Amino acid sequence: MALDPSARRWLNGVGALLGLAGVVFVGNRLYTYAGEIDFQRMGVGAYAAVAALAGLYGASNLLLALGWQRLMRHLGVPLSRPWAIHAYAISQLAKYVPGNIFQFAGRQAIGVAAGIGNGPLAKSTVWELAFLTIGGLLFSPLALPLAVANVPGWVGWICFTAAIAIALWLVARVGGADLGTAAMLYIAFLALSGVVFVAAYHLAGGSRDFILAPAIAGAYVIAWLAGLLTPGAPAGVGVREAVLLFLLGGFSPGPVILLAVVIGRMITVIGDLLFFVGGRFCQITVEQR
């Protein structure tokens, strides 16, 4: 798809503006969350843990970028790994702009500016949302002990493992290797996100019972999905926190859960910023080639 230089500059400008708007909103959120945390309760070890978890979460975003790369390959548009990471990282911060759709609009603009057709880009967004939605629902069995009394954790584990295995097999069998790999990468991102929140929950003083960790991770993925699917909620702000308060209310006091979601938000925001910076480095790599 050929574009004249002025159109290319305009589309690149749109993508850059959406990324900048995301940075502004991220900064505002960081300022808000910082004011809600009792920093005097957090020692050097806690700060180091938050930094490490932010780095882990930022790195986990690579799974999303590589999953998108696989989706584009399935749609007949092969992308280099550095360019895919660059495009995904630059556009991803726009999810913090109210509307909860601008990360997809930014990626569309960046892709079209690079000469990719609108059709494959739009289809990749549909596939991505489908994988994230279905993948998030597959984590629901893990949260059974939180919702149903006297349900042992192993029941949720068995249902979760079976559901994931069947889903991945079906996707690979029907859609091929690229779709199967993409689905696996998106599910891995959701799993890592749950693990990160479990760590944040422990930092806030929540239950350290290892048996409850899968249920807490499952609750986080469900809350994350609720935020993703709520129109107009930038990065699920408010929705995710409300769902977590509801699901975890029977296991910890409200202040502990609130502190956990605030720490969790700070981790994800800083992690998204780190991923954005990494995407800029990938852009430099691409431009130098």
Coordinates of C-alpha atoms in Angstrom, one line a residue, residues 21-284:
A21 CA -1.3 11.4 25.4
G22 CA -0.7 8.1 27.0
V23 CA 2.5 9.3 28.7
V24 CA 0.5 12.3 30.1
F25 CA -2.2 10.1 31.5
V26 CA 0.3 7.6 32.9
G27 CA 2.1 10.5 34.7
N28 CA -1.2 11.6 36.2
R29 CA -2.1 8.1 37.4
L30 CA 1.4 7.7 38.9
Y31 CA 0.9 11.0 40.8
T32 CA -2.6 9.9 42.1
Y33 CA -1.5 6.4 43.2
A34 CA 1.6 7.7 44.9
G35 CA -0.5 9.8 47.1
E36 CA -2.6 6.9 48.2
I37 CA 0.2 4.7 49.5
D38 CA 1.6 4.9 53.0
F39 CA 5.2 5.0 52.0
Q40 CA 6.3 4.9 55.6
R41 CA 5.2 1.3 55.8
M42 CA 7.3 0.3 52.9
G43 CA 11.0 -0.4 53.5
V44 CA 13.9 -0.7 51.1
G45 CA 13.0 -4.3 50.4
A46 CA 9.4 -3.4 49.4
Y47 CA 10.6 -0.7 47.0
A48 CA 13.1 -3.2 45.4
A49 CA 10.3 -5.7 45.1
V50 CA 8.0 -3.2 43.4
A51 CA 10.8 -2.2 41.0
A52 CA 11.6 -5.9 40.2
L53 CA 7.9 -6.6 39.6
A54 CA 7.5 -3.6 37.4
G55 CA 10.4 -4.9 35.3
L56 CA 8.9 -8.3 35.1
Y57 CA 5.5 -6.9 34.1
G58 CA 7.2 -4.6 31.5
A59 CA 9.0 -7.6 30.0
S60 CA 5.8 -9.6 30.0
N61 CA 4.4 -7.1 27.5
L62 CA 6.8 -8.7 25.0
L63 CA 4.5 -11.7 25.0
L64 CA 1.7 -9.4 23.7
A65 CA 3.9 -7.9 21.0
L66 CA 5.1 -11.3 19.8
G67 CA 1.6 -12.7 19.9
W68 CA 0.5 -9.8 17.7
Q69 CA 3.4 -10.5 15.3
R70 CA 2.2 -14.1 15.0
L71 CA -1.3 -12.9 14.3
M72 CA 0.0 -10.6 11.5
R73 CA 2.0 -13.5 10.0
H74 CA -1.2 -15.6 10.0
L75 CA -2.9 -12.8 8.2
G76 CA -0.2 -12.8 5.5
V77 CA 1.8 -9.9 6.8
P78 CA 5.2 -10.9 8.1
L79 CA 6.8 -8.4 10.5
S80 CA 10.3 -8.3 11.9
R81 CA 10.4 -8.8 15.6
P82 CA 12.0 -5.4 16.5
W83 CA 9.4 -3.6 14.4
A84 CA 6.5 -5.5 15.9
I85 CA 7.8 -4.7 19.4
H86 CA 8.4 -1.1 18.5
A87 CA 4.9 -0.6 17.1
Y88 CA 3.2 -2.4 19.9
A89 CA 5.1 -0.6 22.7
I90 CA 4.6 2.8 21.2
S91 CA 0.9 2.4 20.8
Q92 CA 0.2 0.5 24.0
L93 CA 0.5 3.5 26.4
A94 CA -2.5 5.0 24.6
K95 CA -4.7 2.6 26.6
Y96 CA -4.5 5.1 29.4
V97 CA -6.4 7.7 27.4
P98 CA -10.1 7.6 28.2
G99 CA -12.0 5.5 25.7
N100 CA -10.0 2.3 26.1
I101 CA -9.6 2.0 22.3
F102 CA -6.7 4.3 21.4
Q103 CA -4.0 1.7 21.7
F104 CA -5.7 -0.1 18.8
A105 CA -6.1 3.2 16.9
G106 CA -2.5 4.1 17.4
R107 CA -1.3 0.7 16.2
Q108 CA -3.5 1.0 13.2
A109 CA -2.0 4.4 12.3
I110 CA 1.6 3.2 12.9
G111 CA 0.9 0.1 10.7
V112 CA -0.7 2.0 7.9
A113 CA 2.1 4.5 7.9
A114 CA 4.5 1.6 7.5
G115 CA 2.6 0.5 4.4
I116 CA 0.5 -2.3 5.9
G117 CA -3.1 -2.5 4.7
N118 CA -6.0 -1.5 7.0
G119 CA -7.7 -4.9 6.6
P120 CA -5.0 -7.1 8.2
L121 CA -4.4 -4.6 11.0
A122 CA -8.1 -4.4 11.9
K123 CA -8.4 -8.2 11.7
S124 CA -5.4 -8.6 14.0
T125 CA -7.2 -6.4 16.6
V126 CA -10.3 -8.6 16.4
W127 CA -8.2 -11.7 16.9
E128 CA -6.3 -10.2 19.8
L129 CA -9.5 -9.1 21.6
A130 CA -10.9 -12.6 21.1
F131 CA -7.8 -14.3 22.4
L132 CA -7.6 -12.0 25.4
T133 CA -11.3 -12.4 26.2
I134 CA -11.5 -16.1 25.9
G135 CA -8.1 -16.5 27.6
G136 CA -9.2 -14.4 30.5
L137 CA -12.4 -16.5 30.9
L138 CA -10.3 -19.7 31.0
F139 CA -8.8 -18.4 34.2
S140 CA -12.2 -18.3 35.9
P141 CA -12.0 -21.8 37.4
L142 CA -9.0 -20.8 39.5
A143 CA -11.2 -18.3 41.3
L144 CA -13.8 -20.9 42.3
P145 CA -12.6 -21.1 45.9
L146 CA -13.2 -17.3 46.2
A147 CA -16.8 -17.5 44.9
V148 CA -18.1 -20.9 46.1
A149 CA -17.7 -22.0 49.7
N150 CA -15.9 -25.3 50.5
V151 CA -14.6 -25.8 46.9
P152 CA -11.1 -27.2 47.2
G153 CA -8.4 -25.4 45.1
W154 CA -7.5 -28.6 43.2
V155 CA -10.9 -28.6 41.5
G156 CA -10.2 -25.2 40.0
W157 CA -6.7 -26.3 39.0
I158 CA -7.9 -29.3 37.2
C159 CA -10.7 -27.4 35.4
F160 CA -8.2 -24.6 34.5
T161 CA -5.6 -26.9 33.2
A162 CA -8.1 -29.0 31.1
A163 CA -9.7 -25.8 29.7
I164 CA -6.3 -24.3 28.6
A165 CA -5.1 -27.6 27.1
I166 CA -8.3 -28.1 25.1
A167 CA -8.4 -24.4 23.9
L168 CA -4.8 -24.4 22.7
W169 CA -5.3 -27.7 21.0
L170 CA -8.4 -26.5 19.2
V171 CA -6.8 -23.2 18.1
A172 CA -3.7 -24.9 16.7
R173 CA -5.7 -27.6 15.0
V174 CA -8.2 -25.3 13.4
G175 CA -6.1 -22.1 12.8
G176 CA -2.6 -23.5 12.4
A177 CA 0.7 -23.0 14.1
D178 CA 0.8 -19.2 14.1
L179 CA -2.6 -18.9 15.7
G180 CA -1.8 -21.6 18.2
T181 CA 1.5 -19.8 19.2
A182 CA -0.3 -16.5 19.4
A183 CA -2.9 -17.9 21.8
M184 CA -0.2 -19.5 23.9
L185 CA 1.6 -16.1 24.2
Y186 CA -1.5 -14.2 25.2
I187 CA -2.4 -16.8 27.8
A188 CA 1.2 -16.6 29.1
F189 CA 0.9 -12.9 29.5
L190 CA -2.3 -13.2 31.5
A191 CA -0.7 -15.8 33.7
L192 CA 2.3 -13.6 34.4
S193 CA 0.0 -10.7 35.2
G194 CA -1.7 -12.8 37.8
V195 CA 1.6 -13.9 39.4
V196 CA 2.7 -10.2 39.6
F197 CA -0.6 -9.3 41.4
V198 CA -0.2 -12.2 43.8
A199 CA 3.2 -10.7 44.7
A200 CA 1.7 -7.2 45.1
Y201 CA -1.0 -8.7 47.3
H202 CA 1.7 -10.2 49.6
L203 CA 3.5 -6.9 49.7
A204 CA 0.3 -5.2 50.9
G205 CA 0.0 -7.7 53.8
G206 CA -2.5 -10.1 52.3
S207 CA -2.6 -13.8 52.9
R208 CA 0.7 -15.6 52.3
D209 CA -1.0 -19.0 52.1
F210 CA 0.5 -20.5 48.9
I211 CA -2.7 -22.6 48.4
L212 CA -4.6 -19.3 47.8
A213 CA -2.2 -17.9 45.2
P214 CA -3.8 -19.5 42.1
A215 CA -7.2 -18.2 43.2
I216 CA -5.9 -14.7 43.7
A217 CA -4.2 -14.8 40.4
G218 CA -7.4 -16.0 38.8
A219 CA -9.3 -13.2 40.5
Y220 CA -6.9 -10.6 39.1
V221 CA -7.2 -11.9 35.5
I222 CA -11.0 -11.8 35.8
A223 CA -10.8 -8.2 37.1
W224 CA -8.3 -7.3 34.3
L225 CA -10.7 -8.7 31.7
A226 CA -13.6 -6.8 33.2
G227 CA -11.6 -3.6 32.8
L228 CA -10.6 -4.4 29.3
L229 CA -14.2 -5.0 28.2
T230 CA -15.6 -1.9 29.9
P231 CA -16.0 0.8 27.2
G232 CA -14.5 4.2 28.1
A233 CA -12.5 3.0 31.1
P234 CA -8.8 3.9 30.4
A235 CA -6.8 0.7 31.2
G236 CA -9.8 -0.5 33.2
V237 CA -9.2 2.1 35.9
G238 CA -11.9 1.7 38.6
V239 CA -13.5 -1.4 37.2
R240 CA -10.5 -3.7 37.9
E241 CA -10.3 -2.4 41.5
A242 CA -14.0 -2.8 42.1
V243 CA -14.0 -6.4 40.9
L244 CA -10.9 -7.3 43.0
L245 CA -12.5 -5.8 46.1
F246 CA -15.6 -7.9 45.5
L247 CA -13.7 -11.2 44.8
L248 CA -11.1 -10.8 47.6
G249 CA -13.4 -9.3 50.2
G250 CA -13.8 -12.6 52.1
F251 CA -10.1 -13.2 52.5
S252 CA -8.6 -9.8 53.6
P253 CA -9.7 -6.5 55.1
G254 CA -10.7 -3.8 52.7
P255 CA -7.6 -1.6 53.4
V256 CA -5.3 -4.5 52.6
I257 CA -7.0 -5.1 49.3
L258 CA -7.0 -1.4 48.4
L259 CA -3.3 -1.2 49.1
A260 CA -2.7 -4.3 47.0
V261 CA -4.6 -2.8 44.0
V262 CA -2.8 0.5 44.4
I263 CA 0.6 -1.3 44.5
G264 CA -0.5 -3.4 41.6
R265 CA -1.5 -0.4 39.6
M266 CA 1.8 1.3 40.2
I267 CA 3.6 -1.9 39.1
T268 CA 1.7 -2.1 35.8
V269 CA 2.0 1.6 35.1
I270 CA 5.7 1.7 35.6
G271 CA 6.0 -1.6 33.7
D272 CA 4.1 -0.1 30.8
L273 CA 6.5 2.9 30.8
L274 CA 9.5 0.6 30.8
F275 CA 8.0 -1.3 27.9
F276 CA 7.4 2.0 26.1
V277 CA 11.1 3.0 26.6
G278 CA 12.1 -0.4 25.3
G279 CA 10.0 0.1 22.2
R280 CA 11.8 3.4 21.5
F281 CA 15.1 1.5 21.5
C282 CA 13.6 -1.0 19.1
Q283 CA 12.6 1.9 16.9
I284 CA 16.1 3.2 16.9

